[in-house]
Tab-separated table of C-alpha atoms and ligand atoms in Angstrom:
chain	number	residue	atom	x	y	z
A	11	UNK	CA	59.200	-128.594	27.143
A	12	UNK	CA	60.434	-125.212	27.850
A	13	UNK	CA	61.321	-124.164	31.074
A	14	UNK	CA	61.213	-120.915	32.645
A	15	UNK	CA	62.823	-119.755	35.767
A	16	UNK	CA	61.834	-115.643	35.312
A	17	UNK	CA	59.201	-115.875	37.945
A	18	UNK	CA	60.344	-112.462	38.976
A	19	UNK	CA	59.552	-111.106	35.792
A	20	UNK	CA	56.739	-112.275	35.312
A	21	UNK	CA	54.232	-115.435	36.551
A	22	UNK	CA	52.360	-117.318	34.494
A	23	UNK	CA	49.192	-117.253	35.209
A	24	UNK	CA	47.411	-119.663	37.556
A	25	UNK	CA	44.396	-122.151	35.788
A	26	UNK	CA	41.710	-120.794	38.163
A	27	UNK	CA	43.059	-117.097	38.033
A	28	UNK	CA	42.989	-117.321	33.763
A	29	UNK	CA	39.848	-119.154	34.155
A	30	UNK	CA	37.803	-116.332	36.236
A	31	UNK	CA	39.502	-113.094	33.854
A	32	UNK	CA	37.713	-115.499	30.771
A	33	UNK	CA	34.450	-115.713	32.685
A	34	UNK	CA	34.216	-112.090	33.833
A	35	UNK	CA	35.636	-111.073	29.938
A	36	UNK	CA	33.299	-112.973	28.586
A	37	UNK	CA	30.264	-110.857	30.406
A	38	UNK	CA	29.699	-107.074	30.542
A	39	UNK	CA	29.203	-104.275	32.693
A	40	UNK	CA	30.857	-100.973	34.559
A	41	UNK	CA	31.491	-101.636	37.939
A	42	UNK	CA	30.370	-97.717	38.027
A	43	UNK	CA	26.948	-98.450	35.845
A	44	UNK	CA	24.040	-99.179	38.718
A	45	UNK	CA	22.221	-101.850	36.822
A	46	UNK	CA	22.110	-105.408	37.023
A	47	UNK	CA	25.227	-105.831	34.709
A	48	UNK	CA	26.917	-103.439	36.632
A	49	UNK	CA	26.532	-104.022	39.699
A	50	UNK	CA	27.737	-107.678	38.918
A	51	UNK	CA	30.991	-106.138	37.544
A	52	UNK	CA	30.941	-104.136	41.091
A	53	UNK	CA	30.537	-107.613	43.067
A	54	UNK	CA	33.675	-108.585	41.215
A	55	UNK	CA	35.997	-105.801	42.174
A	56	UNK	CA	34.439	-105.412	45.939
A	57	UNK	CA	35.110	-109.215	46.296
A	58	UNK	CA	38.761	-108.751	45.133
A	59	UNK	CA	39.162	-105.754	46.803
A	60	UNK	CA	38.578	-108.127	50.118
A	61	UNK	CA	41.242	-110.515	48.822
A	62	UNK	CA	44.081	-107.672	48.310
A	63	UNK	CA	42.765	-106.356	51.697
A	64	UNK	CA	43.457	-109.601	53.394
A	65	UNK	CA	47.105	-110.645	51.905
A	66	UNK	CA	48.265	-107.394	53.457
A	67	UNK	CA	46.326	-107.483	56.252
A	68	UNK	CA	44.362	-103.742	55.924
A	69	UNK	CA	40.806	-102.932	55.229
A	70	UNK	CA	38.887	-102.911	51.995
A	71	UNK	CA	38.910	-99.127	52.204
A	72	UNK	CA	42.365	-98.811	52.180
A	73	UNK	CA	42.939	-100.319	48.609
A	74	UNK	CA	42.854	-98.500	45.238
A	75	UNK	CA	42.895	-100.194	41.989
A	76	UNK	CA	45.517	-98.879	39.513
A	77	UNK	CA	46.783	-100.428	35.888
A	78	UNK	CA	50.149	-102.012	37.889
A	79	UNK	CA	52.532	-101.215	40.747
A	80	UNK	CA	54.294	-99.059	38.020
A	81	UNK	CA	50.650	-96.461	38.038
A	82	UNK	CA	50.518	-97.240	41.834
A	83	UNK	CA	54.495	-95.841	42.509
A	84	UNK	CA	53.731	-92.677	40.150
A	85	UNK	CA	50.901	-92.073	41.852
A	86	UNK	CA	52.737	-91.948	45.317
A	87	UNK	CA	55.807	-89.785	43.858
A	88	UNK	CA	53.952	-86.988	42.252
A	89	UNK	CA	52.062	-86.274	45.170
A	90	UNK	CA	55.122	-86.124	46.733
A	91	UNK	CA	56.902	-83.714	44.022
A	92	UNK	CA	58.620	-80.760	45.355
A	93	UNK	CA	59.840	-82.229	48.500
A	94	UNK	CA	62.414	-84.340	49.674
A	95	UNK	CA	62.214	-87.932	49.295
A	96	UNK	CA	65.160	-90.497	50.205
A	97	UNK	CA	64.815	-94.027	47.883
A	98	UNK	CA	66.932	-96.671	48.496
A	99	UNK	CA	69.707	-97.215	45.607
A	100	UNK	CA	68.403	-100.634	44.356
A	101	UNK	CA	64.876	-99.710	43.645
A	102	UNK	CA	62.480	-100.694	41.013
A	103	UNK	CA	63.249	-98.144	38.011
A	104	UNK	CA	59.615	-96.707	38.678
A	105	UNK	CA	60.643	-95.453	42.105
A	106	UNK	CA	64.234	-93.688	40.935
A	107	UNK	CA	62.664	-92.671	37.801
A	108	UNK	CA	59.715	-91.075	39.023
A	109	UNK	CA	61.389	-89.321	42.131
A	110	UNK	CA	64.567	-87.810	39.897
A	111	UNK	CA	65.756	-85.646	42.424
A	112	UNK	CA	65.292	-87.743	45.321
A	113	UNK	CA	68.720	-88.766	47.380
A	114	UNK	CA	69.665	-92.247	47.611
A	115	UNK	CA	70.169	-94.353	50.714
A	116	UNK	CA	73.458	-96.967	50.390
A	117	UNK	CA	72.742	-100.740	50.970
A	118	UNK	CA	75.680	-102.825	51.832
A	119	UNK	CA	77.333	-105.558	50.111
A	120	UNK	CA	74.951	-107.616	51.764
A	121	UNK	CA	72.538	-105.782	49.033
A	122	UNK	CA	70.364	-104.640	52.570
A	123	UNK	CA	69.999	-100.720	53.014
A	124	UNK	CA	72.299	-99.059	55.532
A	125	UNK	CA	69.936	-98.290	58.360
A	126	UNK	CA	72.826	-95.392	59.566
A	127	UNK	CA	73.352	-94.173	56.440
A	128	UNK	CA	69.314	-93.768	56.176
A	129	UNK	CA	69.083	-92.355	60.182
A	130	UNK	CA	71.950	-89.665	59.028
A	131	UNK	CA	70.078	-88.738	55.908
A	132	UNK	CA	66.803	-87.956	57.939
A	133	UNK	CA	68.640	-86.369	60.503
A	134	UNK	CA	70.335	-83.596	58.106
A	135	UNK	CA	67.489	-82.186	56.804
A	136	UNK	CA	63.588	-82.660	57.044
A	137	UNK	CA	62.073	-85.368	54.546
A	138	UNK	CA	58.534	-85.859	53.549
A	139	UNK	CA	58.821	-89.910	52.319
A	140	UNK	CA	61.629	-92.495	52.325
A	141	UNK	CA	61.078	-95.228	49.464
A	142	UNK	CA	62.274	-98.649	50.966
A	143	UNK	CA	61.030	-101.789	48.644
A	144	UNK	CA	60.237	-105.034	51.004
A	145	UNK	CA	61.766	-107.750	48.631
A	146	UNK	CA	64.660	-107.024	45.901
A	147	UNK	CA	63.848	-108.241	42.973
A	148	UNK	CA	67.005	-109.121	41.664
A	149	UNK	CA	68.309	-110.607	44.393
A	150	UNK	CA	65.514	-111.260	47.030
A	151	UNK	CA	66.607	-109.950	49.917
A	152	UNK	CA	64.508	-108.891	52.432
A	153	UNK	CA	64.881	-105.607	53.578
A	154	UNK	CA	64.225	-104.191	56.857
A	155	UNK	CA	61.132	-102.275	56.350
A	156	UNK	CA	59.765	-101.952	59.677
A	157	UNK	CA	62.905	-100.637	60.729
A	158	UNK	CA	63.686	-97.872	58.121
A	159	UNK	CA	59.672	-97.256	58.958
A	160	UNK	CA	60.473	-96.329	62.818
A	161	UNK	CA	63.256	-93.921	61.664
A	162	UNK	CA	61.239	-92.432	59.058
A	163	UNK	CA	58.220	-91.605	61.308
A	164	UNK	CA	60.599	-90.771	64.407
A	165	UNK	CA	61.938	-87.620	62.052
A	166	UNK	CA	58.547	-86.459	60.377
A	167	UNK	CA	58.560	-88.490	57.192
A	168	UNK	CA	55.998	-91.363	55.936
A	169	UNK	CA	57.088	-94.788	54.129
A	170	UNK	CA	55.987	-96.135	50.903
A	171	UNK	CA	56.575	-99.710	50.437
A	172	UNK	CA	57.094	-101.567	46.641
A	173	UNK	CA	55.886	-104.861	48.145
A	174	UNK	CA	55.283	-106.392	44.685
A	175	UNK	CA	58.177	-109.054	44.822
A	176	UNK	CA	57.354	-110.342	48.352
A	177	UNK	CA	53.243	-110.527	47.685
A	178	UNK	CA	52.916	-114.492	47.955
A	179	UNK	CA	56.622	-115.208	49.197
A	180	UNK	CA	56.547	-113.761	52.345
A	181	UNK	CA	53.503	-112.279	54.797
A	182	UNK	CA	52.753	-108.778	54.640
A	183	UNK	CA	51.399	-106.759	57.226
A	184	UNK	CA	50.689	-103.217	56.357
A	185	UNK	CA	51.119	-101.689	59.869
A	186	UNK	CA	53.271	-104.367	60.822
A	187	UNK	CA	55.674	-102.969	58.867
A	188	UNK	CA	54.880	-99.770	59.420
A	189	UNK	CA	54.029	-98.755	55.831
A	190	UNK	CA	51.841	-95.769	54.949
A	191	UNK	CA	51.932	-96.659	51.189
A	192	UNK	CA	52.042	-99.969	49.674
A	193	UNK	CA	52.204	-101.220	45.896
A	194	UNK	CA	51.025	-104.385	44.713
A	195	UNK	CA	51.006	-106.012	41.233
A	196	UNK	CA	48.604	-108.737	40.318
A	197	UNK	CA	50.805	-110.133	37.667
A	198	UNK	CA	54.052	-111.102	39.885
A	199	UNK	CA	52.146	-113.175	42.222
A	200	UNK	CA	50.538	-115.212	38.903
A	201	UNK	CA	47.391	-112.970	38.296
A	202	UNK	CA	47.210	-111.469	34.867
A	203	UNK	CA	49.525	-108.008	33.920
A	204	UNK	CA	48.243	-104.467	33.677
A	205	UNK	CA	46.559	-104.662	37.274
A	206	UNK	CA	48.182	-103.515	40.392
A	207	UNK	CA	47.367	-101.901	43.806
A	208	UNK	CA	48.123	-98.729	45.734
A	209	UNK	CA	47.063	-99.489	50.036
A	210	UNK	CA	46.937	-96.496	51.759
A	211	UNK	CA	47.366	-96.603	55.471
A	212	UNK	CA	43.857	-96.028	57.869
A	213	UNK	CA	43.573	-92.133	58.151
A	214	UNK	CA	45.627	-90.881	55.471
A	215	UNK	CA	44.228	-89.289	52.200
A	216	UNK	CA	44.572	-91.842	49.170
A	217	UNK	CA	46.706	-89.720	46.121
A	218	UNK	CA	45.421	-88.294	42.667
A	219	UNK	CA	47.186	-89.014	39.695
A	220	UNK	CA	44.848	-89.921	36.718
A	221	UNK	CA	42.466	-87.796	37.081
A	222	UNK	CA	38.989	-87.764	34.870
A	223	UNK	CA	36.225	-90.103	36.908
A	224	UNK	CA	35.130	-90.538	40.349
A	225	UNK	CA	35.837	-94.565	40.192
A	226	UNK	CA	37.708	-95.856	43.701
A	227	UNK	CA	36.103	-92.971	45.650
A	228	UNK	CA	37.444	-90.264	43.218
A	229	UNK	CA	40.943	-91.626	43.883
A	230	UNK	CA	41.466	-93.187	40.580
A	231	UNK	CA	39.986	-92.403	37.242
A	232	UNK	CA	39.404	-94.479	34.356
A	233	UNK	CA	36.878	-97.366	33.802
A	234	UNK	CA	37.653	-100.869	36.022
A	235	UNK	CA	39.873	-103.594	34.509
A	236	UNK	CA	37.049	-105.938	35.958
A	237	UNK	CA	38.420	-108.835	34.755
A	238	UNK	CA	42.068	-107.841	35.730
A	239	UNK	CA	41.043	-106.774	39.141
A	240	UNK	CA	38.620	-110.155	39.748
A	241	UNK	CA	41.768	-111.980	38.477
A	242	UNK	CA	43.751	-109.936	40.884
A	243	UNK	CA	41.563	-110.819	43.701
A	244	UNK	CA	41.810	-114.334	43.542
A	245	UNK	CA	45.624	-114.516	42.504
A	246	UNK	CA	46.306	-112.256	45.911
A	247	UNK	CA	44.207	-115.050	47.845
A	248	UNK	CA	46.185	-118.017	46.746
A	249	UNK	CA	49.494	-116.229	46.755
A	250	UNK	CA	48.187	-115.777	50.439
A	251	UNK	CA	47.322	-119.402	51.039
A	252	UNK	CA	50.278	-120.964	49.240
A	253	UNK	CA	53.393	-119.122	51.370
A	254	UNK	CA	53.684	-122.545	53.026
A	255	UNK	CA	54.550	-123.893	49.994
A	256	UNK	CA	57.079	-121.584	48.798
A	257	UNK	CA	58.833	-121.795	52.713
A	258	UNK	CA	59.184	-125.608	52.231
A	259	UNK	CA	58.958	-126.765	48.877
A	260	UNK	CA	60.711	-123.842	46.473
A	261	UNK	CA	63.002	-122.775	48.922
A	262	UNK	CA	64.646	-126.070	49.839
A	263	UNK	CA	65.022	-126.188	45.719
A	264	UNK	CA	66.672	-123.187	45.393
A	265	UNK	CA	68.713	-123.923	48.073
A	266	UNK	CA	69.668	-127.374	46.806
A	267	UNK	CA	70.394	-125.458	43.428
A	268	UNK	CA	72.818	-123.106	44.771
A	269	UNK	CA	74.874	-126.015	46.865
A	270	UNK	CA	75.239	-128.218	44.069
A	271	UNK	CA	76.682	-124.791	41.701
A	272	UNK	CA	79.025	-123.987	44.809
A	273	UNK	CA	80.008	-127.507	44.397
A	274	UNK	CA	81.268	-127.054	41.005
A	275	UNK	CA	82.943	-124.245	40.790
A	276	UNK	CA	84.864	-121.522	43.095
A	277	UNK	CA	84.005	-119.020	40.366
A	278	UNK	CA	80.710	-117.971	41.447
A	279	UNK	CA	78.911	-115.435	43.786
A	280	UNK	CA	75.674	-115.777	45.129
A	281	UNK	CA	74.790	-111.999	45.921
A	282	UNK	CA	72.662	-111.351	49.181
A	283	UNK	CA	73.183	-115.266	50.161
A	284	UNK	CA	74.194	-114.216	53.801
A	285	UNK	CA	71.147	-112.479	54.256
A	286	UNK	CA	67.140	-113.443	54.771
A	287	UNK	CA	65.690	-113.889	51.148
A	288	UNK	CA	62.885	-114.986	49.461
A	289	UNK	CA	62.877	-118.606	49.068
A	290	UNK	CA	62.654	-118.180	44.710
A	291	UNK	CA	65.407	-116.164	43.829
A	292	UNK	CA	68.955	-117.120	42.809
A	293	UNK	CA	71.337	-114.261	41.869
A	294	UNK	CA	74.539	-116.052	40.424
A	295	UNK	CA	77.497	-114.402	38.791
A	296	UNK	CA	79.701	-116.642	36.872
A	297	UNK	CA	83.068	-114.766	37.017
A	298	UNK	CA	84.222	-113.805	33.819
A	299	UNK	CA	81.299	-115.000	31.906
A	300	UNK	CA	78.669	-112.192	30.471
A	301	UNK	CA	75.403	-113.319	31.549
A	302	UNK	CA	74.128	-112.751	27.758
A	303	UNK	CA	76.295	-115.674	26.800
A	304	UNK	CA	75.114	-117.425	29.505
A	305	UNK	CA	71.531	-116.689	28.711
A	306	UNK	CA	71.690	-117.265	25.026
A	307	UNK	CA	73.505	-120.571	25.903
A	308	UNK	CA	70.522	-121.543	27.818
A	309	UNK	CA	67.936	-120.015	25.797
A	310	UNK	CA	69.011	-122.772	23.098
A	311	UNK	CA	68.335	-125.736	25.559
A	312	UNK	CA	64.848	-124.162	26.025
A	313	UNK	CA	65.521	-122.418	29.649
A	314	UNK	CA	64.459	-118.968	30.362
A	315	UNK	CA	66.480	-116.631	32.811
A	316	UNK	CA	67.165	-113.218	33.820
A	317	UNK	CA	70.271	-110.851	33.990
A	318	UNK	CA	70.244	-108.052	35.875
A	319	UNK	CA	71.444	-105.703	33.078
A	320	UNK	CA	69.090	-103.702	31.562
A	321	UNK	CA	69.600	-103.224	27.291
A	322	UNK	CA	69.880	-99.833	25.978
A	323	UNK	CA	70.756	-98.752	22.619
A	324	UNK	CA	72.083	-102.593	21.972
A	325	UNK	CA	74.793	-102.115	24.709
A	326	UNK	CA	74.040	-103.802	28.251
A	327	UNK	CA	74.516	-101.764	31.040
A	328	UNK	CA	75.365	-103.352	34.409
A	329	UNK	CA	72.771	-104.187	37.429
A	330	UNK	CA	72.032	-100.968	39.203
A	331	UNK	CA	71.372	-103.321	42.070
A	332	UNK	CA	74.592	-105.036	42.158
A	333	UNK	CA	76.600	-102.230	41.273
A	334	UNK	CA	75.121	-100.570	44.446
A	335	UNK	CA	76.027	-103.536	46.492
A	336	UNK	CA	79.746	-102.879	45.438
A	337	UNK	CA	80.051	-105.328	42.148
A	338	UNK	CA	82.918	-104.033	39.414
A	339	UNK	CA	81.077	-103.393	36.069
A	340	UNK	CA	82.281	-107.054	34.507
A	341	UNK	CA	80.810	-108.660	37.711
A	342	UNK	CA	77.527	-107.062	37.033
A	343	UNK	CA	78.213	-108.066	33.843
A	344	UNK	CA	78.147	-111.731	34.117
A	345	UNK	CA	75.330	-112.340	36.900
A	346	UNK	CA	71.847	-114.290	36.745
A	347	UNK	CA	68.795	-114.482	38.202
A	348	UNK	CA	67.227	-117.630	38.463
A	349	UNK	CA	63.547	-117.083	40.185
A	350	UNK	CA	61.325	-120.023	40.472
A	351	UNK	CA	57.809	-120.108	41.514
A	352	UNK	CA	54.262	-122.039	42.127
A	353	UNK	CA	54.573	-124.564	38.612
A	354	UNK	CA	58.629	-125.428	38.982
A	355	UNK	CA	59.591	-128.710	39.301
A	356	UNK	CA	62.501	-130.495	40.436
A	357	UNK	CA	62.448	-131.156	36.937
A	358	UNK	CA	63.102	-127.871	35.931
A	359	UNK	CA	65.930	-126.746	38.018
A	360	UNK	CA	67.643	-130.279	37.170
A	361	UNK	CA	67.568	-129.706	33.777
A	362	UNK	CA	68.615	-126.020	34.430
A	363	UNK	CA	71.628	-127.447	36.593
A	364	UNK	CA	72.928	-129.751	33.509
A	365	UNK	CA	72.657	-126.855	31.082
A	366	UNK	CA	74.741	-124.250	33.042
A	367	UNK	CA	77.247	-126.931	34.464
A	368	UNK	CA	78.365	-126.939	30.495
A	369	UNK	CA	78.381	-123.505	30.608
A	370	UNK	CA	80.759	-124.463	33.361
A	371	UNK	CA	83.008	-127.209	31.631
A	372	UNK	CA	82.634	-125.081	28.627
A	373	UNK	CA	84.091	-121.486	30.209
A	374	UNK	CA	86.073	-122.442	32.925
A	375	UNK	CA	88.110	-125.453	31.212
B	21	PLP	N1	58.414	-102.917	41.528
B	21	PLP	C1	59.100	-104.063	41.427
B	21	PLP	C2	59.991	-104.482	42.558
B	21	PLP	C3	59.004	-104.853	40.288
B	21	PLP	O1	59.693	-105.990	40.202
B	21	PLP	C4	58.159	-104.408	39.241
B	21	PLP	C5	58.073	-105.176	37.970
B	21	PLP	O2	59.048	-105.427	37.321
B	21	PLP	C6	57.448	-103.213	39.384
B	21	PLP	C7	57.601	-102.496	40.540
B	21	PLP	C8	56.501	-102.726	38.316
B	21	PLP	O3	55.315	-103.470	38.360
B	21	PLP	P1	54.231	-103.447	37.176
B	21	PLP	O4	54.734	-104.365	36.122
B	21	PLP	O5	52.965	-103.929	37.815
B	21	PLP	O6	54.092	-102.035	36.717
């Protein structure tokens, strides 16, 4: 059986989340159309616009449906074109890439953003919207959101939040944290891909981007992804319900996992293991080892990772992430994720543990 540990990349999909997307795909209507059909594709998106609502803790009113977190960050950006924006340097892609001229706040080797370096960056000029992600997703780490919030709004500027790699791993509150924007993505927290979420705080003005209908109160054009979004709905309300889970039963895993590596070898760093992380992610570098070996070694016993590089033009290029928490290109070079979620079994991360201890025996001999 193969195993995958890329929960971070993406989540398979829950039964009773693939189940509901085949029931509502297997009807029709246009959650815009104001017949009987579609006004049973509208019950469908209102109910999961409840459930999305709830995991973060807002109101109905405050969600917009969008094609993925991706749409959702754009969205935020371009509105924001023109003026100055600070984004943290470890980022999603869609934030740096869509906000090219935006300055970057530092994180520390601890992979957590510099809080000074962020208070003297809004202090030397005015800025309309700092970008601070809640969960990294190569490492986990938590970041301190509500924090960078109360500096942001104490000099003038408003906070958007990528909370896609915490939805389901940690609670989210929207104005607990202080966020003004927030993007979600069904297909992280095991609801189907191509559906995500921009939440707008209470009282400020929802951004345009695609532009041609008046669906989600003339926020967001196009036609619903009713399935996507029902699937959505219900994927945001177990993600909600299971956190319990993932605080005892995957995180005691993944912490057994990284004791028993630390046990075999001196050669390893676990990046961002001093500070509060999700309970699914593992980032390990195996000095001197390029992670693609390592990958390719355990893509042939039938175990699926992550490394942080990104492949361009057949050359890898180091973790952004990791390079911004102070790793040397080779040390970038040879790191893994490992991110577990709701269907991994002991099983898996024990037969994950034999496989890279002869990665081990087999590199470090
Ligand atoms: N933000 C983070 C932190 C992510 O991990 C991802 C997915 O890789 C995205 C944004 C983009 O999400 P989507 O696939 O829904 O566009």
């Amino acid at each position: 059986m193969p195993i995958y540990l890329d929960y971070n990349a993406t989540a398979p999909m829950r039964p009773e989340v693939r189940d509901l997307v085949i029931r509502v795909m297997e009807g029709v209507g246009n959650g815009s159309s104001v017949h009987a059909y579609g006004r049973a594709a509208r019950k469908y998106i209102e109910d999961a616009r409840a459930q999305v609502a709830d995991l973060c803790v807002a109101t109905p009113e405050q969600v917009t449906f969008t094609s993925g977190a991706t749409e959702s960050i754009n969205t935020v950006l371009h509105h924001f074109r023109g003026k100055r924006i600070l984004v943290s340097s470890i980022e999603h892609p869609a934030v740096l890439q869509s906000a090219p001229d935006s300055e970057q706040i530092p994180v520390t080797t601890n992979g957590v953003i510099d809080l000074n370096a962020l208070e003297a960056l809004l202090k030397a000029e005015p800025t309309a919207l700092v970008c601070v992600m809640l969960v990294n997703s190569e490492t986990g780490v938590i970041q301190p959101v509500a924090e960078a919030a109360q500096l942001a709004h104490d000099h003038g500027a408003l906070l958007f939040v990528d909370a896609v790699q915490a939805a389901g791993r940690i609670n989210i509150s929207l104005n607990k944290l202080g966020a003004d924007y927030m993007a979600l993505s069904a297909h992280k927290m095991a609801g189907p891909q191509g559906v995500g979420a921009l939440i707008t705080k209470s009282g400020l003005e929802t951004p345009r981007f695609m532009l041609g209908g008046g669906q989600e109160k003339n926020c967001r054009a196009g036609t619903h992804n009713t399935a996507g979004i029902a699937g959505m709905g219900l994927a945001a309300q177990i993600a909600k319900d299971s956190i319990t889970h993932y605080d005892e039963t995957i995180t005691k895993m993944r912490d057994d996992m990284e004791e028993k590596i630390r046990a075999l070898t001196n050669g390893i760093k676990i990046y961002g293991d001093h500070m509060p992380r999700v309970g699914n992610t593992s980032n390990i570098g195996l000095h001197g080892v390029p992670a693609q070996t390592q990958m390719m070694a355990l893509d042939l016993d039938g175990i699926a990772v992550s490394s942080g590089s990104a492949c361009s033009s057949g050359s890898f290029k180091p973790s952004h992430v990791l390079t911004a928490m102070g790793a040397d290109e080779s040390e970038a070079k040879s790191a893994l994720r490992i991110s577990m979620g709701w269907n991994t079994t002991q099983h898996d991360i024990d037969t994950f543990l034999n496989s890279y201890t002869k990665i081990i025996k087999r590199t470090q001999a």
